[in-house]
Amino acid sequence: MEALSLPAALSLVAGGGAGLSPELRAALGASLPLLQRDYRFERVWFWGCIQGVRGAYYIAQGLGPDRAAPRSRLYSLNCLDWSLLTPATEEMLALAEEVKGRFQGDPSFEYSLAEINPEAAARLVQSGKEPVMKEEARLIATIEQIDRAVGIVPRGAFVKTPLGSVHENRHFEGLSLVEAKKLSSYFHFTEPTNLKNKTLLEKADLDPSTDFLNSLEHDIPQGKGSWSIQLEKGGSVVVLRSLLWLGLTFYHVPMTKQFGYIYFGTGEKNLDLPFML
């Protein structure tokens, strides 16, 4: 969610319970521009909040010229002081899958893998590492998991150049109301996987400059099993909510360039989703 438009954007997703106190909004309004200046980011997005038992992690992302390049991620416990997170590794992602339960809200808290997954703990001991996982590492992995699974953008909002870099589409003026109500009009903003499996006949109807990402219509469970689509604010805003990562809310104002997503939740995947359908 774009930092400059944060107050207006938060009001558009407030129907799902997402929100910040006036004090935290004021703190973000002061700290995010400084964050952009100090780290020389081209853009800063406020990603959201993961609520722990004893505190909350507020997350921001810094972007460079290539919007598809790995993003810099930072967290704060008070929306004023920010700490840079290291990039997620596949090992982090695998270990985070094993950890269950709420975040504590303490970055230095350690999860004992010997109690969670003895096999994973044994592998770490054999490689000379401690059989523990710090909460900061779990935080890094969880943000990456959420972005990969449910970080989405409208079709046409970004374009891919012949050189492979991805930029904002200056000609994007928003989806029509009819298109905005379709899952096929939204893409996962991450490395595509389904496109490689399409036949040449299916690819013939795709525009390589805009249709270079995976569509939500192929998510599993398919159709609206993974997403809830609603019209809010008198039908002027389309809101998508993830049923897999409860707390992820995406909004788009049809016929405008206004869109974004934000996460307010506990950082736990909804593993009961197949039984809820």
XYZ file of C-alpha atoms in Angstrom:
277
model
C 0.000 0.000 0.000
C 1.554 3.280 -1.143
C 2.835 5.283 1.836
C 1.644 8.650 0.493
C -1.950 7.466 0.055
C -2.060 5.487 3.316
C -4.754 7.494 5.183
C -7.217 7.310 2.262
C -6.371 3.671 1.538
C -6.906 2.591 5.151
C -10.406 4.085 5.076
C -11.200 1.975 1.993
C -10.232 -1.321 3.664
C -11.627 -0.498 7.098
C -14.639 -2.736 6.497
C -12.471 -5.785 7.167
C -11.279 -4.493 10.514
C -7.933 -3.192 9.223
C -6.910 0.020 10.880
C -4.361 2.012 12.834
C -4.742 4.398 15.736
C -4.314 8.149 15.029
C -0.992 8.013 16.914
C 0.377 5.210 14.725
C -0.854 6.919 11.548
C 0.950 10.102 12.582
C 4.113 8.131 13.374
C 4.034 6.424 9.954
C 3.407 9.745 8.239
C 6.592 11.075 9.795
C 8.849 8.007 9.597
C 8.112 6.513 6.158
C 9.323 9.566 4.142
C 12.521 9.539 6.228
C 12.856 5.818 5.551
C 12.581 6.462 1.813
C 15.207 9.206 1.997
C 17.712 7.395 4.208
C 17.659 4.113 2.265
C 17.245 5.851 -1.117
C 14.201 3.837 -2.078
C 12.238 4.928 -5.141
C 8.965 4.008 -3.407
C 7.957 2.860 0.068
C 4.914 0.660 0.682
C 3.339 0.083 4.071
C 2.810 -3.678 4.020
C 0.799 -4.105 7.221
C 1.007 -5.519 10.711
C 1.555 -8.950 12.258
C 0.054 -9.012 15.731
C 1.935 -10.964 18.396
C 1.001 -11.944 21.933
C 3.060 -9.202 23.581
C 3.496 -6.747 20.726
C 3.037 -6.094 17.018
C 5.373 -5.930 14.047
C 4.708 -3.114 11.579
C 6.161 -3.865 8.152
C 7.313 -1.555 5.345
C 8.777 -2.413 1.943
C 11.242 -0.404 -0.112
C 11.163 -0.641 -3.914
C 13.656 0.205 -6.637
C 13.084 1.016 -10.336
C 12.281 -2.634 -11.197
C 9.052 -3.394 -9.325
C 9.495 -7.163 -9.726
C 12.981 -7.152 -8.175
C 13.335 -8.433 -4.585
C 12.036 -5.796 -2.171
C 13.802 -4.523 0.914
C 11.720 -5.237 4.015
C 11.834 -3.452 7.331
C 9.969 -3.866 10.600
C 9.187 -1.601 13.520
C 7.679 -2.119 16.944
C 6.474 1.485 17.252
C 6.161 2.797 13.644
C 9.090 5.172 14.274
C 12.282 3.100 14.547
C 12.853 0.699 11.660
C 15.161 -2.312 11.321
C 16.151 -3.840 7.974
C 15.328 -7.540 7.532
C 17.606 -9.942 5.680
C 16.238 -11.616 2.504
C 14.258 -14.826 3.007
C 16.008 -18.108 2.234
C 14.414 -21.426 1.280
C 15.705 -22.869 4.579
C 13.889 -20.123 6.510
C 10.685 -20.808 4.593
C 10.900 -24.547 5.273
C 11.526 -24.073 9.007
C 8.761 -21.460 9.324
C 6.287 -24.004 7.932
C 7.016 -26.189 10.963
C 6.410 -23.462 13.564
C 2.797 -23.165 14.668
C 1.031 -20.759 16.995
C 1.056 -17.023 17.571
C 4.032 -14.712 17.239
C 5.328 -13.445 20.582
C 6.160 -9.901 19.494
C 9.828 -10.233 20.541
C 12.321 -10.472 17.616
C 14.913 -12.233 19.809
C 12.506 -14.951 21.012
C 13.751 -18.431 20.069
C 11.620 -21.411 19.021
C 13.103 -24.796 19.935
C 12.999 -26.944 16.803
C 13.762 -30.053 18.858
C 10.216 -29.806 20.234
C 8.621 -28.835 16.904
C 10.439 -31.013 14.358
C 13.178 -33.331 15.696
C 14.257 -34.268 12.146
C 14.810 -30.642 11.128
C 16.626 -30.037 14.420
C 18.901 -33.032 13.810
C 19.793 -31.743 10.330
C 20.725 -28.359 11.770
C 22.909 -29.973 14.454
C 24.688 -32.054 11.802
C 25.440 -28.915 9.784
C 26.862 -27.225 12.896
C 23.915 -24.890 13.544
C 21.813 -24.331 16.644
C 18.462 -26.243 16.540
C 16.505 -23.040 17.160
C 14.666 -20.473 15.046
C 14.551 -16.822 16.061
C 11.244 -15.043 15.728
C 12.868 -12.482 13.438
C 13.643 -15.293 10.954
C 10.060 -16.536 11.208
C 8.853 -12.983 10.563
C 10.994 -12.753 7.402
C 9.672 -16.090 6.138
C 6.027 -15.279 6.920
C 6.116 -11.966 5.037
C 7.650 -13.769 2.046
C 5.006 -16.530 2.200
C 2.155 -14.023 2.302
C 3.570 -11.958 -0.569
C 4.068 -15.054 -2.722
C 0.627 -16.484 -1.978
C -1.684 -13.461 -1.859
C 0.202 -10.300 -2.862
C -1.899 -9.174 -5.865
C -2.276 -6.360 -8.421
C -4.904 -5.516 -11.086
C -4.325 -6.685 -14.663
C -2.525 -4.000 -16.652
C -1.211 -2.055 -13.667
C 2.350 -3.132 -14.470
C 4.140 -3.781 -17.758
C 7.131 -5.962 -18.556
C 9.750 -4.492 -20.881
C 11.577 -6.534 -23.557
C 14.620 -6.472 -21.249
C 12.627 -8.211 -18.505
C 12.218 -5.381 -15.977
C 8.752 -4.529 -14.626
C 7.457 -0.966 -14.294
C 4.212 0.777 -13.438
C 1.981 1.199 -16.478
C 1.492 4.922 -17.001
C -1.486 4.214 -19.279
C -3.341 2.170 -16.647
C -6.551 4.001 -15.763
C -8.159 1.261 -13.670
C -10.398 -1.694 -14.419
C -13.983 -1.241 -15.478
C -16.578 -2.177 -12.854
C -17.491 -5.315 -14.812
C -13.869 -6.456 -15.084
C -13.091 -5.490 -11.495
C -15.582 -8.090 -10.219
C -13.752 -10.968 -11.969
C -10.965 -12.976 -10.340
C -9.267 -13.250 -13.746
C -8.645 -9.469 -13.632
C -6.124 -9.813 -10.793
C -2.622 -11.248 -10.827
C -0.189 -12.541 -8.219
C 2.689 -10.063 -8.069
C 5.368 -12.748 -7.873
C 7.322 -15.103 -10.144
C 4.769 -16.840 -12.427
C 4.499 -20.628 -12.471
C 1.217 -21.453 -14.246
C 2.165 -19.581 -17.430
C 4.841 -22.160 -18.226
C 2.166 -24.878 -18.305
C -0.121 -23.100 -20.792
C -0.384 -24.382 -24.349
C 0.600 -22.246 -27.342
C -3.106 -21.842 -28.162
C -3.802 -20.461 -24.671
C -0.803 -18.134 -24.870
C -1.990 -16.746 -28.205
C -4.620 -14.590 -26.480
C -2.171 -13.183 -23.923
C -0.342 -9.878 -24.189
C 3.249 -10.607 -23.104
C 3.706 -7.067 -21.783
C 0.783 -7.241 -19.328
C -0.149 -10.945 -18.993
C 3.173 -12.091 -17.543
C 1.853 -13.057 -14.091
C -0.392 -15.798 -12.679
C -4.123 -15.064 -12.547
C -6.150 -15.565 -9.354
C -8.680 -17.705 -11.224
C -6.219 -20.630 -11.085
C -5.718 -20.484 -7.308
C -6.384 -23.652 -5.323
C -9.122 -24.057 -4.107
C -10.218 -22.765 -7.493
C -12.675 -19.986 -8.130
C -13.916 -18.122 -5.084
C -12.706 -20.814 -2.689
C -9.577 -18.786 -1.925
C -10.985 -15.268 -2.190
C -13.966 -13.207 -1.130
C -14.974 -10.407 -3.567
C -17.235 -7.622 -2.371
C -18.394 -4.196 -3.477
C -18.170 -1.620 -0.695
C -18.637 2.128 -0.199
C -21.884 2.089 -2.181
C -20.401 -0.067 -4.938
C -17.520 2.321 -5.626
C -14.740 0.082 -4.263
C -13.975 -3.555 -5.056
C -12.479 -5.390 -2.081
C -10.836 -8.827 -2.207
C -10.068 -10.702 1.009
C -7.911 -13.788 1.185
C -9.432 -16.816 2.880
C -6.039 -18.569 2.981
C -4.211 -15.786 4.834
C -6.965 -14.186 6.875
C -6.227 -10.495 7.295
C -4.992 -9.793 3.756
C -7.238 -7.183 2.130
C -6.864 -5.800 -1.401
C -8.825 -2.813 -2.713
C -9.317 -1.212 -6.107
C -11.398 1.804 -7.074
C -12.636 0.985 -10.626
C -11.764 3.491 -13.381
C -8.958 4.965 -11.238
C -5.330 4.114 -10.478
C -6.139 3.510 -6.814
C -5.298 -0.008 -5.638
C -3.239 -1.765 -3.008
C -3.207 -4.484 -0.382
C -2.510 -4.581 3.314
C -2.227 -7.316 5.915
C -3.504 -7.116 9.484
C -3.408 -10.526 11.125
C -1.586 -13.004 13.326
C 0.741 -14.331 10.620
C -0.889 -17.774 10.646
C -2.093 -19.554 7.515
C -5.713 -20.743 7.542
C -5.034 -24.502 7.340
C -8.755 -25.211 7.874
C -9.745 -23.620 4.541
C -10.381 -26.964 2.691
C -12.836 -27.959 5.458
C -14.657 -24.607 5.322
C -15.732 -24.913 1.679
